[in-house]
Every structure is written in structure tokens, then in C-alpha cells.
Coordinates of C-alpha atoms and ligand atoms in Angstrom, one line a residue:
M64 CA 22.2 24.2 0.4
S65 CA 24.9 24.4 3.1
A66 CA 28.6 24.2 2.1
A67 CA 28.8 20.6 3.5
E68 CA 26.0 19.5 1.2
L69 CA 27.5 21.0 -2.0
P70 CA 29.0 18.7 -4.5
E71 CA 32.8 18.3 -4.1
R72 CA 35.0 20.7 -6.1
E73 CA 37.3 19.3 -8.7
G74 CA 40.9 20.1 -8.2
M75 CA 44.2 20.4 -10.1
D76 CA 47.7 20.4 -8.7
Y77 CA 50.5 22.7 -9.8
D78 CA 53.9 23.7 -8.5
V79 CA 52.9 27.4 -8.5
V80 CA 49.4 29.0 -8.5
V81 CA 49.3 32.7 -9.4
V82 CA 46.3 34.8 -8.6
G83 CA 46.0 37.7 -11.1
A84 CA 47.3 38.2 -14.6
G85 CA 48.6 41.7 -14.2
P86 CA 52.3 42.6 -14.9
A87 CA 53.3 41.1 -11.5
G88 CA 51.6 37.8 -11.9
L89 CA 52.6 37.3 -15.5
A90 CA 56.2 38.2 -14.8
T91 CA 56.3 35.6 -12.0
A92 CA 54.9 32.9 -14.3
I93 CA 57.2 33.8 -17.2
R94 CA 60.3 33.9 -15.1
L95 CA 59.5 30.6 -13.4
K96 CA 59.3 28.9 -16.8
Q97 CA 62.4 30.7 -18.2
Q98 CA 64.6 29.9 -15.2
A99 CA 63.3 26.4 -14.9
A100 CA 64.3 25.8 -18.5
E101 CA 67.7 27.3 -17.8
R102 CA 68.2 24.9 -14.9
G103 CA 67.1 22.0 -17.2
T104 CA 63.9 21.3 -15.3
D105 CA 60.2 22.3 -15.6
V106 CA 57.6 23.7 -13.3
S107 CA 53.8 23.7 -13.7
V108 CA 52.3 27.1 -13.4
V109 CA 48.7 28.3 -13.5
V110 CA 47.4 31.9 -13.5
V111 CA 43.8 32.8 -12.8
E112 CA 42.4 36.1 -13.8
K113 CA 39.0 37.5 -12.9
G114 CA 38.6 39.7 -16.0
S115 CA 36.9 38.2 -19.0
E116 CA 40.3 38.2 -20.8
V117 CA 43.8 39.2 -19.8
G118 CA 43.9 43.0 -19.7
A119 CA 40.2 43.5 -19.3
H120 CA 40.7 44.7 -15.7
I121 CA 44.0 46.5 -16.1
L122 CA 43.9 50.3 -15.7
S123 CA 47.0 52.3 -15.4
G124 CA 48.6 55.5 -16.8
A125 CA 50.8 54.6 -18.3
V126 CA 54.3 55.8 -18.5
V127 CA 56.3 52.6 -18.3
D128 CA 59.9 52.4 -17.1
P129 CA 61.2 49.5 -19.2
I130 CA 63.7 48.3 -16.6
G131 CA 61.4 45.4 -15.8
L132 CA 60.5 44.4 -19.3
D133 CA 64.1 44.6 -20.4
A134 CA 65.1 42.2 -17.7
L135 CA 62.2 39.8 -18.3
I136 CA 62.1 39.8 -22.1
P137 CA 65.3 41.2 -23.6
G138 CA 64.7 42.2 -27.2
W139 CA 61.0 42.9 -26.7
R140 CA 61.3 46.3 -28.4
E141 CA 62.3 44.5 -31.7
E142 CA 59.3 42.2 -31.7
A143 CA 56.7 42.9 -34.4
D144 CA 53.9 43.0 -31.7
A145 CA 55.9 45.0 -29.1
P146 CA 53.2 46.5 -26.9
L147 CA 55.0 49.9 -26.3
T148 CA 56.2 51.8 -29.3
V149 CA 56.1 55.5 -28.3
Q150 CA 59.0 56.8 -26.2
V151 CA 58.6 59.9 -24.0
T152 CA 59.7 63.0 -26.0
D153 CA 58.7 65.8 -23.7
D154 CA 58.0 65.9 -20.0
H155 CA 56.2 68.8 -18.3
F156 CA 55.1 69.5 -14.7
Y157 CA 52.6 72.3 -13.9
L158 CA 51.3 73.9 -10.7
L159 CA 47.8 75.0 -11.5
G160 CA 45.6 77.8 -10.3
P161 CA 42.0 78.2 -11.6
A162 CA 42.9 80.4 -14.5
G163 CA 46.5 79.5 -15.4
G164 CA 49.5 77.6 -14.2
V165 CA 53.2 77.7 -13.8
K166 CA 55.4 75.2 -15.7
L167 CA 58.1 74.0 -13.3
P168 CA 61.6 73.9 -14.8
N169 CA 62.8 70.4 -15.4
F170 CA 66.2 71.1 -13.9
A171 CA 64.5 71.6 -10.5
M172 CA 63.2 68.0 -10.6
P173 CA 65.3 65.3 -8.9
P174 CA 66.9 63.0 -11.6
L175 CA 64.6 60.1 -10.6
M176 CA 61.6 62.0 -11.9
N177 CA 63.0 62.1 -15.4
N178 CA 60.9 60.2 -17.9
H179 CA 63.3 60.1 -20.8
G180 CA 63.9 56.5 -22.0
N181 CA 60.4 55.6 -20.7
Y182 CA 57.5 54.6 -22.9
V183 CA 53.8 55.7 -23.0
G184 CA 51.1 53.3 -23.8
S185 CA 48.5 50.8 -22.4
L186 CA 49.5 48.5 -19.6
G187 CA 46.5 46.3 -20.6
N188 CA 48.2 45.7 -23.9
V189 CA 51.5 45.0 -22.1
C190 CA 49.7 42.3 -20.2
R191 CA 48.2 40.9 -23.3
F192 CA 51.7 40.7 -24.8
L193 CA 53.1 39.1 -21.6
A194 CA 50.2 36.5 -21.5
Q195 CA 51.1 35.4 -25.0
K196 CA 54.8 35.0 -23.9
A197 CA 53.7 33.0 -20.8
E198 CA 51.4 30.7 -22.8
A199 CA 54.1 30.1 -25.3
L200 CA 56.3 28.9 -22.4
G201 CA 53.6 26.5 -21.2
V202 CA 51.9 28.6 -18.5
E203 CA 48.2 27.8 -18.2
I204 CA 46.1 31.0 -18.0
Y205 CA 42.4 30.9 -17.0
P206 CA 40.7 34.3 -17.6
G207 CA 37.1 34.6 -16.4
F208 CA 37.8 32.9 -13.1
A209 CA 38.1 34.8 -9.8
A210 CA 40.0 33.3 -7.0
D211 CA 37.4 33.5 -4.3
E212 CA 38.7 31.4 -1.4
I213 CA 42.1 30.6 0.1
L214 CA 42.8 26.9 0.8
Y215 CA 44.8 26.1 3.9
D216 CA 46.2 22.8 5.2
D217 CA 45.6 21.7 8.7
K218 CA 48.8 23.5 9.9
G219 CA 47.4 26.8 8.5
A220 CA 49.7 27.0 5.5
V221 CA 48.2 28.2 2.2
I222 CA 47.9 25.3 -0.3
G223 CA 46.1 27.1 -3.2
I224 CA 42.9 28.8 -4.0
A225 CA 39.4 27.9 -5.1
T226 CA 37.6 29.8 -7.9
G227 CA 34.1 31.0 -7.1
D228 CA 30.9 28.9 -7.7
M229 CA 29.0 30.1 -10.8
G230 CA 25.2 30.2 -11.1
V231 CA 24.1 31.2 -7.7
D232 CA 21.2 33.7 -7.7
K233 CA 20.6 36.9 -5.7
T234 CA 19.0 35.0 -2.9
G235 CA 21.8 32.4 -2.6
E236 CA 19.8 29.6 -4.5
Q237 CA 21.4 27.6 -7.2
K238 CA 20.3 28.3 -10.8
P239 CA 20.0 25.5 -13.3
E240 CA 23.5 26.3 -14.7
F241 CA 25.1 26.1 -11.2
T242 CA 28.7 24.9 -11.4
R243 CA 31.0 24.4 -8.5
G244 CA 34.3 26.3 -8.4
M245 CA 37.6 24.6 -9.0
E246 CA 40.4 24.0 -6.5
L247 CA 43.8 25.0 -7.8
R248 CA 46.3 23.6 -5.4
G249 CA 50.0 24.7 -5.5
R250 CA 53.2 23.9 -3.6
Y251 CA 53.3 27.7 -3.4
T252 CA 50.7 30.4 -4.2
V253 CA 51.5 33.8 -5.4
F254 CA 49.1 36.7 -4.7
A255 CA 49.3 39.2 -7.6
E256 CA 45.9 40.8 -7.2
G257 CA 47.1 44.4 -7.5
A258 CA 46.0 47.2 -5.2
R259 CA 43.7 46.1 -2.3
G260 CA 43.4 42.5 -3.4
H261 CA 40.5 41.0 -1.6
L262 CA 42.3 37.7 -0.8
T263 CA 45.6 39.5 -0.1
K264 CA 43.7 41.5 2.5
K265 CA 42.7 38.3 4.2
I266 CA 46.3 36.9 4.0
I267 CA 47.7 40.1 5.5
A268 CA 45.3 39.9 8.4
K269 CA 45.7 36.1 9.0
Y270 CA 49.5 36.2 9.1
N271 CA 49.7 39.7 10.6
L272 CA 51.9 40.8 7.7
G273 CA 51.4 44.5 8.5
E274 CA 53.0 44.2 12.0
G275 CA 55.7 46.7 12.5
R276 CA 54.9 48.4 9.2
D277 CA 53.1 51.7 8.6
V278 CA 49.5 51.7 7.6
P279 CA 48.6 51.0 3.9
K280 CA 47.8 54.1 1.9
F281 CA 45.9 54.5 -1.4
G282 CA 44.7 56.9 -4.0
I283 CA 41.9 56.6 -6.5
G284 CA 42.9 57.0 -10.1
L285 CA 40.3 57.9 -12.8
K286 CA 41.2 57.8 -16.4
E287 CA 39.7 58.5 -19.9
L288 CA 41.1 57.6 -23.3
W289 CA 40.4 60.2 -26.0
K290 CA 40.9 60.1 -29.8
V291 CA 42.0 63.6 -30.6
K292 CA 42.3 65.6 -33.7
P293 CA 45.6 64.9 -35.5
E294 CA 46.9 68.5 -35.1
K295 CA 46.4 68.2 -31.3
H296 CA 48.4 64.9 -31.0
K297 CA 52.1 65.1 -30.0
P298 CA 53.2 61.5 -29.6
G299 CA 55.4 61.0 -26.5
L300 CA 54.3 64.2 -24.7
V301 CA 53.9 63.6 -21.0
Q302 CA 52.2 66.3 -18.8
H303 CA 51.6 66.2 -15.0
A304 CA 49.8 68.8 -13.0
F305 CA 48.9 69.4 -9.4
G306 CA 47.1 72.2 -7.5
W307 CA 43.7 73.2 -9.0
P308 CA 41.0 72.0 -8.8
L309 CA 42.0 70.3 -5.5
D310 CA 42.6 72.5 -2.5
S311 CA 46.0 72.5 -0.8
K312 CA 44.9 70.0 1.9
T313 CA 43.9 67.4 -0.7
G314 CA 46.7 65.4 -2.4
G315 CA 46.5 64.4 -6.0
G316 CA 47.0 65.6 -9.5
A317 CA 46.4 65.0 -13.2
F318 CA 48.3 63.3 -16.0
L319 CA 48.0 63.6 -19.8
Y320 CA 50.0 61.2 -22.0
H321 CA 50.0 61.3 -25.8
I322 CA 50.2 57.6 -26.8
D323 CA 50.0 56.1 -30.3
D324 CA 47.2 56.3 -32.9
E325 CA 46.1 59.9 -32.1
Q326 CA 45.1 58.8 -28.6
V327 CA 45.5 60.9 -25.5
V328 CA 45.2 59.5 -22.0
V329 CA 43.9 61.9 -19.4
G330 CA 43.7 60.9 -15.8
F331 CA 43.3 62.2 -12.3
V332 CA 44.5 60.8 -8.9
V333 CA 43.0 61.8 -5.6
H334 CA 44.8 60.6 -2.5
L335 CA 42.2 58.7 -0.4
N336 CA 43.2 60.4 2.8
Y337 CA 41.1 63.4 1.8
Q338 CA 39.0 64.9 4.6
N339 CA 35.9 66.5 3.1
P340 CA 33.2 63.9 2.6
W341 CA 31.5 66.2 0.1
L342 CA 34.5 65.8 -2.3
S343 CA 33.9 63.8 -5.5
P344 CA 37.0 62.5 -7.2
F345 CA 35.1 61.9 -10.4
D346 CA 33.8 65.5 -10.5
E347 CA 37.2 66.9 -9.6
F348 CA 38.5 65.0 -12.6
Q349 CA 35.8 66.4 -14.9
R350 CA 36.6 69.9 -13.7
F351 CA 40.3 69.4 -14.3
K352 CA 39.7 68.9 -18.0
T353 CA 38.2 72.4 -18.3
H354 CA 41.4 74.1 -17.2
P355 CA 42.5 76.6 -19.9
L356 CA 46.0 75.0 -20.2
F357 CA 44.5 71.6 -21.1
K358 CA 41.0 71.8 -22.5
D359 CA 42.2 72.6 -26.0
T360 CA 43.7 69.1 -26.3
F361 CA 40.2 67.6 -26.3
E362 CA 38.5 70.1 -28.6
G363 CA 37.0 68.2 -31.6
G364 CA 38.1 64.9 -30.0
K365 CA 36.0 61.9 -28.9
R366 CA 36.2 60.1 -25.5
I367 CA 36.5 56.4 -26.2
S368 CA 37.0 54.8 -22.8
Y369 CA 36.7 55.4 -19.1
G370 CA 37.6 53.6 -15.9
A371 CA 39.0 53.8 -12.4
R372 CA 41.3 51.9 -10.1
A373 CA 42.9 52.3 -6.7
I374 CA 46.6 52.9 -6.6
T375 CA 48.9 52.0 -3.7
E376 CA 50.6 55.0 -2.1
G377 CA 52.1 53.7 1.2
G378 CA 55.5 52.8 -0.4
W379 CA 58.6 51.8 1.4
Q380 CA 57.3 52.0 5.0
S381 CA 53.9 50.4 4.3
V382 CA 55.0 47.3 2.4
P383 CA 53.8 44.4 4.5
K384 CA 55.9 41.3 5.1
L385 CA 55.9 39.5 1.7
S386 CA 56.2 35.9 2.7
F387 CA 54.0 33.5 4.8
P388 CA 53.6 29.8 4.9
G389 CA 52.8 28.6 1.4
G390 CA 53.0 31.8 -0.5
V391 CA 54.1 35.3 -1.3
L392 CA 52.8 38.8 -2.3
V393 CA 54.1 40.5 -5.5
G394 CA 53.4 43.8 -7.3
C395 CA 50.8 46.1 -6.0
A396 CA 49.4 43.5 -3.7
A397 CA 52.5 44.4 -1.8
G398 CA 52.3 48.1 -2.7
F399 CA 55.4 48.8 -4.8
V400 CA 54.3 52.1 -6.4
N401 CA 56.7 54.9 -6.5
V402 CA 54.3 57.7 -5.6
P403 CA 55.9 60.9 -7.1
R404 CA 56.7 59.0 -10.3
I405 CA 53.2 57.5 -10.3
K406 CA 54.8 54.3 -11.5
G407 CA 54.5 50.7 -10.2
S408 CA 54.4 48.5 -13.3
H409 CA 58.2 48.2 -13.4
N410 CA 58.3 47.1 -9.8
A411 CA 55.4 44.7 -10.4
V412 CA 57.5 43.0 -13.1
L413 CA 60.7 43.1 -11.0
S414 CA 59.0 41.7 -7.9
G415 CA 57.4 38.9 -9.9
M416 CA 60.9 38.0 -11.2
L417 CA 62.5 38.2 -7.8
A418 CA 59.8 36.0 -6.2
A419 CA 60.1 33.5 -9.1
D420 CA 63.8 33.1 -8.4
H421 CA 63.2 32.3 -4.7
L422 CA 60.3 30.0 -5.6
L423 CA 62.5 28.0 -7.9
D424 CA 65.2 27.6 -5.3
A425 CA 62.5 26.3 -2.9
L426 CA 61.0 23.9 -5.5
A427 CA 64.4 22.6 -6.4
A428 CA 65.0 21.8 -2.7
E429 CA 61.8 19.8 -2.7
R430 CA 60.2 22.3 -0.3
N431 CA 56.4 22.8 -0.1
H432 CA 54.0 25.2 1.6
D433 CA 56.7 26.7 3.7
E434 CA 57.8 30.4 4.0
L435 CA 60.0 32.0 1.4
A436 CA 61.8 34.2 4.0
S437 CA 64.7 34.8 1.5
Y438 CA 62.3 36.7 -0.8
E439 CA 61.2 38.9 2.0
A440 CA 64.8 39.4 3.0
A441 CA 65.9 40.3 -0.5
W442 CA 63.5 43.0 -1.8
R443 CA 64.7 46.1 0.2
S444 CA 68.3 45.7 -1.2
S445 CA 67.0 45.1 -4.7
A446 CA 66.3 47.7 -7.4
I447 CA 62.7 47.8 -6.0
G448 CA 63.9 48.9 -2.6
A449 CA 66.3 51.4 -4.1
D450 CA 63.4 52.9 -6.1
L451 CA 61.0 53.2 -3.2
K452 CA 63.4 54.2 -0.5
K453 CA 64.4 57.5 -2.1
V454 CA 60.8 58.7 -2.3
R455 CA 59.5 57.4 1.0
N456 CA 58.8 60.8 2.5
M457 CA 57.0 62.5 -0.4
K458 CA 53.6 61.2 0.5
P459 CA 53.8 61.8 4.3
L460 CA 55.1 65.4 3.7
W461 CA 52.4 66.1 1.2
S462 CA 49.7 64.8 3.6
K463 CA 51.1 66.7 6.6
F464 CA 51.9 70.1 4.9
G465 CA 49.6 70.2 1.9
T466 CA 50.4 70.8 -1.7
F467 CA 52.2 74.1 -1.6
L468 CA 54.6 73.3 1.2
G469 CA 54.6 69.5 1.2
I470 CA 55.6 69.1 -2.5
P471 CA 58.7 71.4 -2.3
L472 CA 59.7 69.6 1.0
G473 CA 59.2 66.3 -0.7
A474 CA 61.3 67.4 -3.7
L475 CA 64.1 68.6 -1.3
D476 CA 64.0 65.2 0.4
M477 CA 64.2 63.4 -3.0
W478 CA 67.2 65.5 -3.9
T479 CA 69.0 64.7 -0.6
N480 CA 68.1 61.1 -1.0
T481 CA 69.7 61.2 -4.5
F482 CA 72.9 61.9 -2.5
G483 CA 72.2 59.1 0.0
F484 CA 70.7 60.9 3.0
S485 CA 67.4 62.4 4.3
L486 CA 66.8 65.3 6.7
F487 CA 63.6 63.6 7.8
G488 CA 64.6 60.0 8.4
T489 CA 61.5 57.9 7.5
L490 CA 58.3 59.7 8.2
K491 CA 55.0 58.0 9.2
H492 CA 51.8 58.2 7.3
G493 CA 49.5 58.6 10.3
K494 CA 45.9 57.6 10.0
T495 CA 44.4 55.1 7.6
D496 CA 42.5 56.5 4.6
A497 CA 39.2 55.3 6.2
A498 CA 39.9 57.3 9.4
S499 CA 40.6 60.6 7.6
L500 CA 37.1 61.8 6.8
K501 CA 35.7 64.6 8.9
P502 CA 32.0 64.8 9.7
A503 CA 30.0 66.5 6.9
K504 CA 28.8 69.3 9.2
D505 CA 32.4 70.4 9.8
C506 CA 33.2 70.7 6.0
K507 CA 32.3 73.0 3.2
K508 CA 29.8 71.5 0.8
I509 CA 31.2 71.4 -2.8
T510 CA 28.9 72.2 -5.7
Y511 CA 30.1 70.8 -9.0
P512 CA 29.2 72.2 -12.4
R513 CA 26.8 70.2 -14.5
P514 CA 28.5 68.2 -17.2
D515 CA 28.3 69.5 -20.8
G516 CA 28.4 66.1 -22.5
V517 CA 31.2 67.3 -24.7
L518 CA 34.3 67.7 -22.5
T519 CA 32.7 66.8 -19.1
F520 CA 30.4 63.9 -18.4
D521 CA 28.2 62.2 -15.8
K522 CA 29.1 58.9 -14.1
L523 CA 26.5 56.7 -15.9
S524 CA 27.6 57.7 -19.4
S525 CA 31.1 57.1 -18.3
V526 CA 30.5 53.7 -16.9
F527 CA 28.9 52.8 -20.2
L528 CA 32.3 53.4 -21.8
S529 CA 34.0 51.0 -19.4
N530 CA 32.0 48.1 -20.9
T531 CA 31.1 47.0 -17.4
N532 CA 29.0 43.9 -17.3
H533 CA 27.9 41.7 -14.4
E534 CA 25.4 38.8 -14.5
E535 CA 22.5 40.6 -12.7
N536 CA 21.0 37.7 -10.9
Q537 CA 23.9 36.9 -8.6
Q538 CA 24.6 37.7 -5.0
V539 CA 25.7 41.3 -4.4
H540 CA 29.5 41.3 -4.2
L541 CA 29.7 44.5 -2.2
V542 CA 28.9 43.4 1.4
V543 CA 27.7 45.9 4.0
K544 CA 28.4 44.2 7.3
D545 CA 26.0 46.4 9.5
M546 CA 23.3 48.3 7.7
A547 CA 22.3 50.2 10.9
L548 CA 25.8 51.5 11.2
Q549 CA 25.9 52.5 7.6
K550 CA 22.8 54.7 8.3
A551 CA 23.9 56.0 11.6
S552 CA 27.4 56.9 10.5
E553 CA 28.0 56.9 6.8
H554 CA 24.7 58.6 6.1
D555 CA 23.9 60.6 9.2
I556 CA 27.5 61.8 10.1
Y557 CA 29.3 61.8 6.8
A558 CA 26.4 62.6 4.5
G559 CA 26.9 59.5 2.3
P560 CA 30.4 59.9 0.8
S561 CA 30.1 56.6 -1.0
N562 CA 27.8 58.2 -3.5
R563 CA 30.7 60.6 -4.3
Y564 CA 33.8 58.5 -4.0
C565 CA 32.5 55.6 -6.0
P566 CA 33.5 56.4 -9.6
A567 CA 30.7 54.3 -11.0
G568 CA 27.6 55.5 -9.2
V569 CA 27.1 52.2 -7.4
Y570 CA 26.0 53.6 -4.1
E571 CA 22.9 55.8 -3.5
W572 CA 21.0 56.8 -0.5
I573 CA 17.3 56.9 -1.5
E574 CA 15.6 59.6 0.5
E575 CA 12.1 58.9 -0.5
G576 CA 9.6 56.1 0.4
A577 CA 8.5 54.5 3.6
D578 CA 11.9 52.8 4.2
A579 CA 13.9 56.0 3.6
P580 CA 16.8 56.6 3.9
R581 CA 17.6 53.3 2.0
F582 CA 21.1 52.4 0.9
Q583 CA 20.9 51.2 -2.7
I584 CA 23.8 49.2 -4.2
N585 CA 23.9 49.1 -8.0
A586 CA 26.5 46.4 -8.0
Q587 CA 26.3 45.7 -11.7
N588 CA 28.0 49.0 -12.4
C589 CA 31.1 48.3 -10.2
V590 CA 34.4 48.8 -12.1
H591 CA 36.4 46.9 -9.4
C592 CA 38.4 50.0 -8.3
K593 CA 38.2 48.9 -4.6
T594 CA 37.8 52.4 -3.3
C595 CA 34.7 51.6 -1.1
D596 CA 36.7 48.8 0.6
I597 CA 39.4 51.4 1.4
K598 CA 37.5 54.6 2.1
D599 CA 34.3 53.7 3.9
P600 CA 34.7 55.5 7.2
N601 CA 33.8 52.5 9.3
Q602 CA 35.3 49.8 7.1
N603 CA 31.8 48.5 6.9
I604 CA 31.9 47.7 3.1
T605 CA 33.8 44.7 1.9
W606 CA 34.5 44.1 -1.8
T607 CA 34.2 40.4 -2.7
A608 CA 34.7 38.8 -6.0
P609 CA 31.6 38.6 -8.2
E610 CA 31.2 35.8 -10.7
G611 CA 34.3 35.4 -12.8
G612 CA 34.4 37.4 -16.0
G613 CA 32.2 40.2 -14.5
G614 CA 33.4 43.8 -14.3
P615 CA 34.9 46.2 -16.8
N616 CA 36.1 45.2 -20.2
Y617 CA 38.8 47.7 -20.8
P618 CA 40.1 47.7 -24.3
N619 CA 43.6 49.3 -23.9
M620 CA 43.6 51.0 -20.5
Ligands
LIG233 C1 45.4 55.7 -12.5 C2 46.6 54.9 -12.4 C3 47.7 55.4 -13.1 C4 48.9 54.7 -13.0 N1 50.0 55.1 -13.8 C5 51.1 54.4 -13.9 C6 52.1 54.7 -14.8 O1 52.0 55.7 -15.5 N2 53.2 53.9 -14.8 C7 53.3 52.8 -14.0 O2 54.4 52.1 -14.1 N3 52.4 52.5 -13.1 C8 51.3 53.2 -13.1 N4 50.3 52.9 -12.2 C9 50.5 51.7 -11.3 C10 50.4 50.4 -12.0 O3 49.2 50.3 -12.7 C11 50.5 49.3 -11.0 O4 51.7 49.4 -10.3 C12 50.5 47.9 -11.7 O5 49.3 47.8 -12.5 C13 50.6 46.8 -10.6 O6 50.6 45.6 -11.3 P1 50.0 44.3 -10.6 O7 50.2 43.2 -11.5 O8 50.6 44.2 -9.2 O9 48.4 44.6 -10.4 P2 47.3 44.9 -11.4 O10 47.9 45.6 -12.6 O11 46.2 45.6 -10.7 O12 46.8 43.5 -11.9 C14 46.1 42.6 -11.0 C15 45.3 41.6 -11.8 O13 44.8 40.6 -11.0 C16 43.5 40.4 -11.2 N5 42.8 39.9 -10.0 C17 42.7 40.6 -8.8 N6 42.2 39.8 -7.9 C18 41.9 38.6 -8.5 C19 41.3 37.4 -8.0 N7 40.9 37.3 -6.7 N8 41.2 36.4 -8.9 C20 41.6 36.5 -10.1 N9 42.2 37.7 -10.6 C21 42.3 38.7 -9.8 C22 43.0 41.7 -11.7 O14 41.8 41.6 -12.5 C23 44.1 42.2 -12.5 O15 44.1 41.8 -13.9 C24 49.0 53.5 -12.2 C25 47.9 53.1 -11.5 C26 46.7 53.8 -11.6 C27 45.5 53.3 -10.9
LIG234 S1 31.5 49.8 -5.8 FE1 33.5 50.1 -4.8 S2 34.9 48.9 -6.1 FE2 33.0 49.1 -7.3 S3 33.4 50.9 -8.5 FE3 32.3 51.7 -6.6 S4 34.0 52.2 -5.2 FE4 34.9 51.0 -6.9

């Protein structure tokens, strides 16, 4: 049935429509309600979330800088259901070689790297807490609904979103349970989709929001949650490591956080501008856990969850223009991660709050669907700008000079920025992550050890622990634009890196049979990390939203 023949969508009208119930979207919604009440008025706010519940798609570290939560919900620490209860007690940095490592002295670290006063815990649980606060204030939250389409008026301004149709089978035919999506129309629409939001990507392209800014940059972050033996658990211990198993040319590193309830978070980030198509971020992560300085933590423990998510790394110079007719970008949709601190959740909350204040001014002035230029003008001189500006050269220096020279230069730059100046100005990132791969023939093949099933694992048993679930009989949500190009380039030149960068085993080149090589997409395993949308060397793969509610079901990631 063509779009014109489909039954009409039902619609609802709000003052503000928010896409995504992460910390940024929820902070926007809460602040709108709080400040409207302060001003003796009210605003109607709706939040759509593609996860089956709030928190189901949230994956972070997380060491949380409470600056955002303190501003949004003063007194949150005293609440009976406070989502963060463990403060950082010890903070260690290591440079690793294969057999050992050097612990870097804390006094050498610029003050901004200090984690004392921060909390360790689950960002998913923070979002669940924020969602309760939002609902108590009258925000409508609809989990299980992916925003799938942007609605525009005839002048090209955003006027809301539509959720996806449900009940369309693999071939595009309607199933008996077919239901049309809903139109959620807003005077303003806030895109809070997190890193590489699929609607955000369209908005950035349509309004050319990246003009005059550096290219966006990303990493892939993989994470496991372990229940460890009581004697191995040191609540509040935070450890970061870089170096082995990555080579000096490949940026990234590991994190271990001891949170509550004898749980230890272990994770690994690989910068997506890596060059060797044979590299597998998942297998580098598995290797990291075998390092002599860290493997003991997991001895006798049990892995209870797994997941992966892209993280924004472009920072200050890559943040696109945040406002456009009818809407704004907040949080990691804009790319507010402080890369050396591996923290973005505080800026997600702060940017949501900042946007809310500018939205309220516009609503109070009876404005609709126009551009909130004042929000775009405000962020660089806000706490978010101050946080990102000081660290703006770390990532470009690391990319250009590698781990052993780039990190010390980055640290020097962070020190001088602490005193208000930089020897480097503002460095550029160079190529996009998609353009950084070298042909496979020019790179050394990497052979990874087989998993032992105790400390190291394969992808499929890992995806099982992410509780990922998609309705199988639906259209594949990973769209390959040109299959001939995928074969001629991704397969023939780059030796199929999708099979290795995807942390969920979604992509396979089948080398047997009459139609070999055949690109197989196991879309039901997708954990929505967005890496394929970023790293495919030809930008030939596009992540689109599957039916709402599909994807991982993270408990407390
Ligand atoms: C491995 C890793 C480790 C990290 N460690 C830390 C840390 O220690 N400390 C820290 O502060 N930060 C950390 N970060 C960064 C932090 O997680 C982000 O900065 C933060 O989550 C950004 O919040 P957000 O609300 O912008 O986006 P997200 O948290 O990504 O939330 C976006 C939400 O929107 C939903 N959504 C997306 N698209 C749609 C759509 N079209 N329709 C409906 N719903 C949609 C998603 O399902 C999700 O729930 C880490 C990130 C990663 C990946
Ligand atoms: S298919 Fe893409 S978005 Fe899904 S898990 Fe794999 S790399 Fe991530």
C-alpha cells in the first residue's frame, strides 16, 4: 500500500515534543515543568522513547559528575530512591604493556580529571529516577515508541515527529495487527537521541548545522557488568587504563568501576578513527580483561550483563549548530562528551536545562516553530562550554601523535588550559571516522585468542546477556543503500570490517553457496550502538528505527 493510501495517522498537540528519554531529554522535560510552575504557568510536554522502558537502551560507564543533577533536582542525594549512592573513593590511571603497567601519579593529572565528589553507578537507573520525577510533574512519557519521521510545515520548519507504523512484515506488507504511527506535534521539538541519533542526522543535514564546524567524531564503548566475590569488591574504586592491547596508533582505553551491590563495571572504548580493518573492538575488550593487573578482579565472579553504544568524541570544535526552525539538539545528539574525562551525562542534563529555559521564554512570547538562536548563542559561555573548551585538543593530539606522545601532549594542553591558554589553539580532527580505514591488504591481520567462556566470551553469548529482542518478521532496520558497492568495497577492499566492528555479530559475509559472497544481516541481534552507521567506509549502511520496543533491554547499564 502506498503512503497516500494508508489510513491517516492520529495526532496529538503539545507545547514541546522530546525525542529520547536519556538524561538530556528527561532533564529538558523536568526543567520545562519546574520553571513553568515557577512562572505560574504550565506547558504540555511529551517524551517518546524507543526502548521498551526508560533505561532499557541506556548504556554508559558511569562515573557521574553530579553538577547537572544538583542543579536539576537539589536534594536528590537525600531521597530514599536516590539512584547514585556510591561516591568515588580512589581514582587510578594506568599505562599498560602486555605483562604489566605503570600507575600514573594523580598529581600529574590536570585538576579537571579528578573524580573525587563524583558518583559511580548506572546511568540507566538515573534515567528511571528522572522519569519518575518527570511523570510526577505531569510529563507524558511513552516508552516503546520510536520517533521515525520528522514532520515539517510548508515553510520547512519542524512541527513534530511521527512514531513508526507497527505490524509491517519483512516484505513491507501489513500484518493483521498493523497499526499506524502517531503524529506528536509540538510548538517546538527537542532531539535528545544521544550519539548518532538517526533523526538528528537528518536534521543536521537538512539545515546544514555542521557548516563551519569540524567533522563529528565517535568511539565505540563496550561494557560488561560483573557480580564479583565480596573480597574483590572495593566500592568507589575507579580505574582507567590505556595502552595494551591497542597499538599506539589506535586510540581508546579501558575503565573499571566498583559500583554498589558487589558489582563491577568493566568497559572498553575504541576510537572509531582506527585504521586497521582487521581490528575487532569486541575482541580487544575481551583481551583487556586478561591483563595481569585486572584479571584477578573477575576471578570467581559472574558476568551478568553486556552491551555497547557509540560515544561522541568530537567535542568543542565538532558541536553542530544547536538550533533550527522548530527545534533544538541537546545532550549527545549535539556531542557534549568531555573525552578525557569520558563523561557526558552531566552536560546532557545541563544542556537539557539550558534548552528548557530558552524554550520557555519562546513559549511565553507566544512563539512557535521558529529558531531558538539564543540557546545556540548561550552554550559556549555556559558550564558546558567551559568543560569542553579546556579539553578540545586531547582527541586531535591523540589521533595525530598516537598514545605515547599524543596523551602527554594532550595532558600538557589540559594543564595550560587550566590556566586559560593553549599552545595549540584549536586543533582540527581531520578525516571522518568512515574515511580512516586503510585497505586490508595494507594492514596486518590480527588473530585474536579463542574465548575461554569464563573471563572472555564470544559475541553471541554476550548479546544474549543484553536481552536484545526484535520482532523478527519486520523490515530490516539496517539499510544497505548499494549492495554492489558493499561487495566491491567493504568486502573486496576492506575485508568486511562490519563483521568485526559490530559488537553484536549482526553482519556476516557468507563465503559459501552459489550467491557467495553474500552479505547477511542478522538484524534481530542489533544493540542499537550505531557503529555501522558511523564506520562503514562508504557510509553505505544507514541505521533506521526498528519497531518501537525492539533492541536491548539493559537492566542497569
Ligand atoms: C561506554 C560509555 C561509557 C560512558 N561513560 C560515561 C561516564 O562514566 N560518565 C558520564 O558522564 N558519561 C559517560 N558516557 C557518556 C554518556 O553516556 C552520555 O553522554 C549520555 O548518555 C548522553 O545522554 P543523552 O540523553 O544525550 O543520550 P542517551 O543517554 O544516549 O539517551 C538517548 C535516549 O534516546 C532514545 N532514542 C534515541 N533515538 C530515539 C528515537 N528516534 N525515538 C525514540 N527514542 C530514541 C534512546 O533509546 C535513549 O534512551 C559514556 C558513554 C559510553 C558509550
Ligand atoms: S548493527 Fe550496527 S547498530 Fe546494530 S549492533 Fe551492529 S554496529 Fe551496532
